[in-house]
Amino acid sequence: MPPRPDRLLRAWERGVGRPLADAARLALEALSPAGTPVAAALHARDAALLRARMALRGPMLDAVVRCPHCTEVFDLTLDLGALAAPVAPAAPVTVRLGGWEARVRPPVEQDLEALEGLSPAAFAAALFRRCVEAATCDGLAVAVTELPAELRAAAAAALAAQGMEGPAADLTCGACAHAWRAPLDVARVVIGELEAWARRELAEVHRIAHAYHWREADILRLSPVRRRFYLEAIGLEALR
């Protein structure tokens, strides 16, 4: 059964102006059955958000993508069902490169909250440093700031291999034929869709309330068919 509109509206309202991680957590709580715990690990949280979004709106998502090689922008439709994968338990991985070695855990929500506002390039590096639990070079302990950038890519690949990567799509640019694996920002997608839905929902409530002087709670309880009837009766169309 889909969540009640008033529950979704409360989640949207509480998330307005808050960091994306907070808004995503509130949305997931509203989209999930009551009492369902929200996973701390990002890959598990995003998997739950993806399942909830598909249950509510179906598996297809229209997206806009920029090629990282030639910067060409193109539209495509993603099948979210094809991106969903079994979620592995959160556990650190150990990666090695030459004499370097690091034990890296999967990111959690608190990492995103701590790094809010950083540029994409700075964010990636800072997130890696936060997730390193221990690091050595030729057997001697080193600071995480000394680790080579190549080790970050190795850690990302190791987490992905263990099922601790968020949803990602394999894409090919139609202009330059560059192929890459593009991560899906599930939280940003879901929050953007929730924002658009909430504004349409409240606009319809406003129109019906203005015409009939009914309470918001009563209008929200109307079925979609009955709400469409009342909108058409006052000469308007549903905003869908």
PDB file of C-alpha atoms in Angstrom:
ATOM      1  CA  MET A   1       0.000   0.000   0.000  1.00  0.00           C
ATOM      2  CA  PRO A   2       1.469   3.427  -0.944  1.00  0.00           C
ATOM      3  CA  PRO A   3       2.134   5.872   1.907  1.00  0.00           C
ATOM      4  CA  ARG A   4      -0.596   8.381   2.725  1.00  0.00           C
ATOM      5  CA  PRO A   5      -0.194  11.802   1.066  1.00  0.00           C
ATOM      6  CA  ASP A   6      -0.177  13.596   4.425  1.00  0.00           C
ATOM      7  CA  ARG A   7       2.750  11.427   5.590  1.00  0.00           C
ATOM      8  CA  LEU A   8       4.738  12.200   2.456  1.00  0.00           C
ATOM      9  CA  LEU A   9       3.954  15.902   2.764  1.00  0.00           C
ATOM     10  CA  ARG A  10       5.221  15.936   6.353  1.00  0.00           C
ATOM     11  CA  ALA A  11       8.456  14.267   5.243  1.00  0.00           C
ATOM     12  CA  TRP A  12       8.892  16.830   2.466  1.00  0.00           C
ATOM     13  CA  GLU A  13       8.093  19.742   4.800  1.00  0.00           C
ATOM     14  CA  ARG A  14      10.537  18.584   7.467  1.00  0.00           C
ATOM     15  CA  GLY A  15      13.273  18.111   4.857  1.00  0.00           C
ATOM     16  CA  VAL A  16      13.009  21.558   3.246  1.00  0.00           C
ATOM     17  CA  GLY A  17      16.233  23.499   3.816  1.00  0.00           C
ATOM     18  CA  ARG A  18      18.000  20.572   5.494  1.00  0.00           C
ATOM     19  CA  PRO A  19      21.088  18.709   4.220  1.00  0.00           C
ATOM     20  CA  LEU A  20      20.372  16.136   1.535  1.00  0.00           C
ATOM     21  CA  ALA A  21      21.249  13.246   3.862  1.00  0.00           C
ATOM     22  CA  ASP A  22      18.634  14.424   6.395  1.00  0.00           C
ATOM     23  CA  ALA A  23      15.978  14.938   3.719  1.00  0.00           C
ATOM     24  CA  ALA A  24      16.701  11.482   2.256  1.00  0.00           C
ATOM     25  CA  ARG A  25      16.377   9.845   5.673  1.00  0.00           C
ATOM     26  CA  LEU A  26      13.030  11.564   6.296  1.00  0.00           C
ATOM     27  CA  ALA A  27      11.786  10.550   2.841  1.00  0.00           C
ATOM     28  CA  LEU A  28      12.822   6.937   3.366  1.00  0.00           C
ATOM     29  CA  GLU A  29      11.066   6.840   6.731  1.00  0.00           C
ATOM     30  CA  ALA A  30       7.881   8.100   5.073  1.00  0.00           C
ATOM     31  CA  LEU A  31       8.156   5.709   2.115  1.00  0.00           C
ATOM     32  CA  SER A  32       8.890   2.640   4.253  1.00  0.00           C
ATOM     33  CA  PRO A  33       6.464   0.663   6.453  1.00  0.00           C
ATOM     34  CA  ALA A  34       6.239   2.055   9.985  1.00  0.00           C
ATOM     35  CA  GLY A  35       9.017   0.806  12.221  1.00  0.00           C
ATOM     36  CA  THR A  36      11.415  -0.069   9.414  1.00  0.00           C
ATOM     37  CA  PRO A  37      14.972   0.884  10.493  1.00  0.00           C
ATOM     38  CA  VAL A  38      16.952   3.129   8.136  1.00  0.00           C
ATOM     39  CA  ALA A  39      20.378   1.687   7.327  1.00  0.00           C
ATOM     40  CA  ALA A  40      23.390   3.840   8.155  1.00  0.00           C
ATOM     41  CA  ALA A  41      25.561   2.571   5.276  1.00  0.00           C
ATOM     42  CA  LEU A  42      24.904   4.622   2.150  1.00  0.00           C
ATOM     43  CA  HIS A  43      24.740   1.683  -0.244  1.00  0.00           C
ATOM     44  CA  ALA A  44      22.038   0.056   1.907  1.00  0.00           C
ATOM     45  CA  ARG A  45      20.127   3.320   2.347  1.00  0.00           C
ATOM     46  CA  ASP A  46      20.215   4.021  -1.389  1.00  0.00           C
ATOM     47  CA  ALA A  47      19.059   0.484  -2.184  1.00  0.00           C
ATOM     48  CA  ALA A  48      16.082   0.940   0.156  1.00  0.00           C
ATOM     49  CA  LEU A  49      15.290   4.331  -1.400  1.00  0.00           C
ATOM     50  CA  LEU A  50      15.472   2.810  -4.867  1.00  0.00           C
ATOM     51  CA  ARG A  51      13.067  -0.003  -3.924  1.00  0.00           C
ATOM     52  CA  ALA A  52      10.643   2.466  -2.339  1.00  0.00           C
ATOM     53  CA  ARG A  53      10.748   4.759  -5.359  1.00  0.00           C
ATOM     54  CA  MET A  54      10.073   1.873  -7.752  1.00  0.00           C
ATOM     55  CA  ALA A  55       7.170   0.668  -5.609  1.00  0.00           C
ATOM     56  CA  LEU A  56       5.643   4.150  -5.698  1.00  0.00           C
ATOM     57  CA  ARG A  57       6.349   5.269  -9.283  1.00  0.00           C
ATOM     58  CA  GLY A  58       7.572   2.262 -11.221  1.00  0.00           C
ATOM     59  CA  PRO A  59      11.048   1.316 -12.499  1.00  0.00           C
ATOM     60  CA  MET A  60      11.580   3.844 -15.313  1.00  0.00           C
ATOM     61  CA  LEU A  61      13.446   7.132 -14.750  1.00  0.00           C
ATOM     62  CA  ASP A  62      14.050   9.881 -17.327  1.00  0.00           C
ATOM     63  CA  ALA A  63      17.537  11.304 -16.811  1.00  0.00           C
ATOM     64  CA  VAL A  64      19.953  13.854 -18.271  1.00  0.00           C
ATOM     65  CA  VAL A  65      23.628  12.843 -18.470  1.00  0.00           C
ATOM     66  CA  ARG A  66      26.818  14.743 -19.321  1.00  0.00           C
ATOM     67  CA  CYS A  67      29.643  12.756 -20.868  1.00  0.00           C
ATOM     68  CA  PRO A  68      32.778  13.169 -18.686  1.00  0.00           C
ATOM     69  CA  HIS A  69      34.994  12.923 -21.776  1.00  0.00           C
ATOM     70  CA  CYS A  70      33.487  15.290 -24.372  1.00  0.00           C
ATOM     71  CA  THR A  71      30.883  17.042 -22.126  1.00  0.00           C
ATOM     72  CA  GLU A  72      28.046  16.177 -24.548  1.00  0.00           C
ATOM     73  CA  VAL A  73      24.659  16.275 -22.781  1.00  0.00           C
ATOM     74  CA  PHE A  74      22.041  13.691 -23.697  1.00  0.00           C
ATOM     75  CA  ASP A  75      18.738  12.318 -22.431  1.00  0.00           C
ATOM     76  CA  LEU A  76      18.078   8.697 -21.609  1.00  0.00           C
ATOM     77  CA  THR A  77      15.597   6.514 -19.775  1.00  0.00           C
ATOM     78  CA  LEU A  78      16.979   4.261 -17.053  1.00  0.00           C
ATOM     79  CA  ASP A  79      15.425   1.011 -15.909  1.00  0.00           C
ATOM     80  CA  LEU A  80      15.946   1.239 -12.148  1.00  0.00           C
ATOM     81  CA  GLY A  81      15.077  -2.417 -11.767  1.00  0.00           C
ATOM     82  CA  ALA A  82      18.204  -3.294 -13.744  1.00  0.00           C
ATOM     83  CA  LEU A  83      20.324  -1.161 -11.378  1.00  0.00           C
ATOM     84  CA  ALA A  84      18.982  -2.715  -8.192  1.00  0.00           C
ATOM     85  CA  ALA A  85      21.264  -5.390  -6.773  1.00  0.00           C
ATOM     86  CA  PRO A  86      21.428  -7.496  -3.598  1.00  0.00           C
ATOM     87  CA  VAL A  87      22.732  -5.441  -0.697  1.00  0.00           C
ATOM     88  CA  ALA A  88      25.820  -6.791   1.029  1.00  0.00           C
ATOM     89  CA  PRO A  89      26.353  -6.272   4.768  1.00  0.00           C
ATOM     90  CA  ALA A  90      28.543  -3.270   5.493  1.00  0.00           C
ATOM     91  CA  ALA A  91      32.126  -4.348   6.133  1.00  0.00           C
ATOM     92  CA  PRO A  92      35.566  -2.822   5.528  1.00  0.00           C
ATOM     93  CA  VAL A  93      37.777  -3.952   2.643  1.00  0.00           C
ATOM     94  CA  THR A  94      41.559  -4.050   2.470  1.00  0.00           C
ATOM     95  CA  VAL A  95      43.259  -2.694  -0.648  1.00  0.00           C
ATOM     96  CA  ARG A  96      46.932  -2.816  -1.633  1.00  0.00           C
ATOM     97  CA  LEU A  97      48.926  -0.873  -4.213  1.00  0.00           C
ATOM     98  CA  GLY A  98      52.688  -1.358  -4.317  1.00  0.00           C
ATOM     99  CA  GLY A  99      53.802  -0.979  -0.732  1.00  0.00           C
ATOM    100  CA  TRP A 100      50.647   0.880   0.278  1.00  0.00           C
ATOM    101  CA  GLU A 101      47.821  -0.801   2.163  1.00  0.00           C
ATOM    102  CA  ALA A 102      44.573   0.594   3.576  1.00  0.00           C
ATOM    103  CA  ARG A 103      41.520  -0.772   5.340  1.00  0.00           C
ATOM    104  CA  VAL A 104      38.473   1.172   4.089  1.00  0.00           C
ATOM    105  CA  ARG A 105      34.877   1.011   5.326  1.00  0.00           C
ATOM    106  CA  PRO A 106      31.792   1.863   3.234  1.00  0.00           C
ATOM    107  CA  PRO A 107      30.496   5.451   3.650  1.00  0.00           C
ATOM    108  CA  VAL A 108      27.666   6.220   6.071  1.00  0.00           C
ATOM    109  CA  GLU A 109      25.199   9.102   6.366  1.00  0.00           C
ATOM    110  CA  GLN A 110      27.324  10.929   8.948  1.00  0.00           C
ATOM    111  CA  ASP A 111      30.093  11.229   6.364  1.00  0.00           C
ATOM    112  CA  LEU A 112      27.814  13.103   3.979  1.00  0.00           C
ATOM    113  CA  GLU A 113      26.605  15.408   6.741  1.00  0.00           C
ATOM    114  CA  ALA A 114      30.181  16.225   7.761  1.00  0.00           C
ATOM    115  CA  LEU A 115      31.234  17.005   4.170  1.00  0.00           C
ATOM    116  CA  GLU A 116      28.159  18.983   3.100  1.00  0.00           C
ATOM    117  CA  GLY A 117      29.050  21.910   0.836  1.00  0.00           C
ATOM    118  CA  LEU A 118      32.365  20.635  -0.568  1.00  0.00           C
ATOM    119  CA  SER A 119      33.002  20.672  -4.306  1.00  0.00           C
ATOM    120  CA  PRO A 120      32.691  17.267  -6.052  1.00  0.00           C
ATOM    121  CA  ALA A 121      36.469  16.882  -6.370  1.00  0.00           C
ATOM    122  CA  ALA A 122      37.153  17.872  -2.763  1.00  0.00           C
ATOM    123  CA  PHE A 123      34.245  15.748  -1.555  1.00  0.00           C
ATOM    124  CA  ALA A 124      35.533  12.534  -3.157  1.00  0.00           C
ATOM    125  CA  ALA A 125      38.980  12.932  -1.618  1.00  0.00           C
ATOM    126  CA  ALA A 126      37.648  13.922   1.808  1.00  0.00           C
ATOM    127  CA  LEU A 127      35.143  11.058   1.832  1.00  0.00           C
ATOM    128  CA  PHE A 128      37.908   8.547   1.075  1.00  0.00           C
ATOM    129  CA  ARG A 129      40.057   9.909   3.911  1.00  0.00           C
ATOM    130  CA  ARG A 130      37.152   9.667   6.373  1.00  0.00           C
ATOM    131  CA  CYS A 131      36.522   6.037   5.416  1.00  0.00           C
ATOM    132  CA  VAL A 132      40.124   4.866   5.858  1.00  0.00           C
ATOM    133  CA  GLU A 133      40.329   3.015   9.173  1.00  0.00           C
ATOM    134  CA  ALA A 134      44.050   2.181   8.962  1.00  0.00           C
ATOM    135  CA  ALA A 135      46.859   2.787   6.477  1.00  0.00           C
ATOM    136  CA  THR A 136      50.437   1.598   6.100  1.00  0.00           C
ATOM    137  CA  CYS A 137      53.330   1.938   3.659  1.00  0.00           C
ATOM    138  CA  ASP A 138      55.887  -0.868   3.622  1.00  0.00           C
ATOM    139  CA  GLY A 139      54.454  -2.024   6.931  1.00  0.00           C
ATOM    140  CA  LEU A 140      54.727   1.352   8.686  1.00  0.00           C
ATOM    141  CA  ALA A 141      51.658   3.332   9.748  1.00  0.00           C
ATOM    142  CA  VAL A 142      51.047   6.487   7.681  1.00  0.00           C
ATOM    143  CA  ALA A 143      48.577   9.370   7.755  1.00  0.00           C
ATOM    144  CA  VAL A 144      45.599   9.080   5.402  1.00  0.00           C
ATOM    145  CA  THR A 145      46.673  12.333   3.730  1.00  0.00           C
ATOM    146  CA  GLU A 146      49.780  10.537   2.434  1.00  0.00           C
ATOM    147  CA  LEU A 147      47.855   7.843   0.549  1.00  0.00           C
ATOM    148  CA  PRO A 148      48.115   8.033  -3.274  1.00  0.00           C
ATOM    149  CA  ALA A 149      44.994   8.921  -5.243  1.00  0.00           C
ATOM    150  CA  GLU A 150      45.190   5.587  -7.091  1.00  0.00           C
ATOM    151  CA  LEU A 151      44.391   3.814  -3.836  1.00  0.00           C
ATOM    152  CA  ARG A 152      41.038   5.609  -3.703  1.00  0.00           C
ATOM    153  CA  ALA A 153      40.000   4.089  -7.046  1.00  0.00           C
ATOM    154  CA  ALA A 154      41.163   0.669  -5.847  1.00  0.00           C
ATOM    155  CA  ALA A 155      39.051   1.037  -2.700  1.00  0.00           C
ATOM    156  CA  ALA A 156      35.982   2.046  -4.716  1.00  0.00           C
ATOM    157  CA  ALA A 157      36.435  -0.983  -6.975  1.00  0.00           C
ATOM    158  CA  ALA A 158      36.851  -3.302  -3.980  1.00  0.00           C
ATOM    159  CA  LEU A 159      33.707  -1.994  -2.282  1.00  0.00           C
ATOM    160  CA  ALA A 160      31.787  -2.394  -5.547  1.00  0.00           C
ATOM    161  CA  ALA A 161      33.057  -5.950  -5.986  1.00  0.00           C
ATOM    162  CA  GLN A 162      31.709  -6.797  -2.524  1.00  0.00           C
ATOM    163  CA  GLY A 163      28.273  -5.343  -3.292  1.00  0.00           C
ATOM    164  CA  MET A 164      28.811  -2.146  -1.294  1.00  0.00           C
ATOM    165  CA  GLU A 165      28.573   0.285  -4.211  1.00  0.00           C
ATOM    166  CA  GLY A 166      25.487   2.397  -4.750  1.00  0.00           C
ATOM    167  CA  PRO A 167      23.401   1.928  -7.942  1.00  0.00           C
ATOM    168  CA  ALA A 168      25.327   2.754 -11.127  1.00  0.00           C
ATOM    169  CA  ALA A 169      24.639   2.508 -14.857  1.00  0.00           C
ATOM    170  CA  ASP A 170      27.051   1.505 -17.614  1.00  0.00           C
ATOM    171  CA  LEU A 171      26.744   4.246 -20.255  1.00  0.00           C
ATOM    172  CA  THR A 172      28.240   4.999 -23.662  1.00  0.00           C
ATOM    173  CA  CYS A 173      28.306   8.494 -25.158  1.00  0.00           C
ATOM    174  CA  GLY A 174      26.647   8.648 -28.578  1.00  0.00           C
ATOM    175  CA  ALA A 175      28.911  11.525 -29.632  1.00  0.00           C
ATOM    176  CA  CYS A 176      32.392  10.268 -28.762  1.00  0.00           C
ATOM    177  CA  ALA A 177      31.735   6.588 -27.869  1.00  0.00           C
ATOM    178  CA  HIS A 178      33.315   7.057 -24.426  1.00  0.00           C
ATOM    179  CA  ALA A 179      32.096   4.344 -22.025  1.00  0.00           C
ATOM    180  CA  TRP A 180      31.937   4.821 -18.276  1.00  0.00           C
ATOM    181  CA  ARG A 181      30.113   3.674 -15.156  1.00  0.00           C
ATOM    182  CA  ALA A 182      27.884   6.491 -13.888  1.00  0.00           C
ATOM    183  CA  PRO A 183      26.724   6.352 -10.260  1.00  0.00           C
ATOM    184  CA  LEU A 184      23.070   7.245  -9.658  1.00  0.00           C
ATOM    185  CA  ASP A 185      22.519   9.867  -6.955  1.00  0.00           C
ATOM    186  CA  VAL A 186      19.452   8.095  -5.599  1.00  0.00           C
ATOM    187  CA  ALA A 187      18.888  10.511  -2.721  1.00  0.00           C
ATOM    188  CA  ARG A 188      18.926  13.569  -5.008  1.00  0.00           C
ATOM    189  CA  VAL A 189      16.568  11.876  -7.490  1.00  0.00           C
ATOM    190  CA  VAL A 190      14.047  10.864  -4.824  1.00  0.00           C
ATOM    191  CA  ILE A 191      14.136  14.224  -3.031  1.00  0.00           C
ATOM    192  CA  GLY A 192      13.725  16.075  -6.345  1.00  0.00           C
ATOM    193  CA  GLU A 193      10.719  13.945  -7.261  1.00  0.00           C
ATOM    194  CA  LEU A 194       9.238  14.366  -3.766  1.00  0.00           C
ATOM    195  CA  GLU A 195       9.628  18.151  -4.046  1.00  0.00           C
ATOM    196  CA  ALA A 196       7.873  18.246  -7.437  1.00  0.00           C
ATOM    197  CA  TRP A 197       5.075  15.950  -6.214  1.00  0.00           C
ATOM    198  CA  ALA A 198       4.517  17.968  -3.019  1.00  0.00           C
ATOM    199  CA  ARG A 199       4.162  21.229  -4.924  1.00  0.00           C
ATOM    200  CA  ARG A 200       1.664  19.671  -7.357  1.00  0.00           C
ATOM    201  CA  GLU A 201      -0.248  18.109  -4.479  1.00  0.00           C
ATOM    202  CA  LEU A 202      -0.498  21.360  -2.517  1.00  0.00           C
ATOM    203  CA  ALA A 203      -1.465  23.302  -5.645  1.00  0.00           C
ATOM    204  CA  GLU A 204      -4.401  20.941  -6.194  1.00  0.00           C
ATOM    205  CA  VAL A 205      -5.398  21.184  -2.523  1.00  0.00           C
ATOM    206  CA  HIS A 206      -5.308  24.968  -2.791  1.00  0.00           C
ATOM    207  CA  ARG A 207      -7.564  25.005  -5.848  1.00  0.00           C
ATOM    208  CA  ILE A 208     -10.173  22.693  -4.323  1.00  0.00           C
ATOM    209  CA  ALA A 209     -10.048  24.430  -0.925  1.00  0.00           C
ATOM    210  CA  HIS A 210     -10.492  27.806  -2.602  1.00  0.00           C
ATOM    211  CA  ALA A 211     -13.571  26.575  -4.463  1.00  0.00           C
ATOM    212  CA  TYR A 212     -15.255  24.461  -1.776  1.00  0.00           C
ATOM    213  CA  HIS A 213     -13.737  25.750   1.490  1.00  0.00           C
ATOM    214  CA  TRP A 214     -12.829  22.230   2.574  1.00  0.00           C
ATOM    215  CA  ARG A 215     -10.040  21.381   5.003  1.00  0.00           C
ATOM    216  CA  GLU A 216      -6.659  20.259   3.701  1.00  0.00           C
ATOM    217  CA  ALA A 217      -6.912  16.942   5.571  1.00  0.00           C
ATOM    218  CA  ASP A 218     -10.275  16.153   3.953  1.00  0.00           C
ATOM    219  CA  ILE A 219      -8.985  16.944   0.459  1.00  0.00           C
ATOM    220  CA  LEU A 220      -5.895  14.794   0.949  1.00  0.00           C
ATOM    221  CA  ARG A 221      -8.129  11.851   1.836  1.00  0.00           C
ATOM    222  CA  LEU A 222      -9.963  12.042  -1.507  1.00  0.00           C
ATOM    223  CA  SER A 223      -9.168   9.277  -3.982  1.00  0.00           C
ATOM    224  CA  PRO A 224      -7.409  10.397  -7.195  1.00  0.00           C
ATOM    225  CA  VAL A 225     -10.608   9.758  -9.181  1.00  0.00           C
ATOM    226  CA  ARG A 226     -12.780  11.890  -6.893  1.00  0.00           C
ATOM    227  CA  ARG A 227     -10.191  14.644  -6.696  1.00  0.00           C
ATOM    228  CA  ARG A 228      -9.989  14.751 -10.497  1.00  0.00           C
ATOM    229  CA  PHE A 229     -13.775  15.046 -10.639  1.00  0.00           C
ATOM    230  CA  TYR A 230     -13.828  18.065  -8.325  1.00  0.00           C
ATOM    231  CA  LEU A 231     -10.996  19.750 -10.216  1.00  0.00           C
ATOM    232  CA  GLU A 232     -12.826  19.231 -13.506  1.00  0.00           C
ATOM    233  CA  ALA A 233     -16.049  20.498 -11.905  1.00  0.00           C
ATOM    234  CA  ILE A 234     -14.373  23.852 -11.217  1.00  0.00           C
ATOM    235  CA  GLY A 235     -12.904  23.943 -14.699  1.00  0.00           C
ATOM    236  CA  LEU A 236      -9.388  22.749 -13.873  1.00  0.00           C
ATOM    237  CA  GLU A 237      -7.255  19.720 -14.639  1.00  0.00           C
ATOM    238  CA  ALA A 238      -5.221  17.593 -12.259  1.00  0.00           C
ATOM    239  CA  LEU A 239      -1.553  18.645 -12.232  1.00  0.00           C
ATOM    240  CA  ARG A 240      -0.167  15.231 -13.252  1.00  0.00           C
TER     241      ARG A 240
END
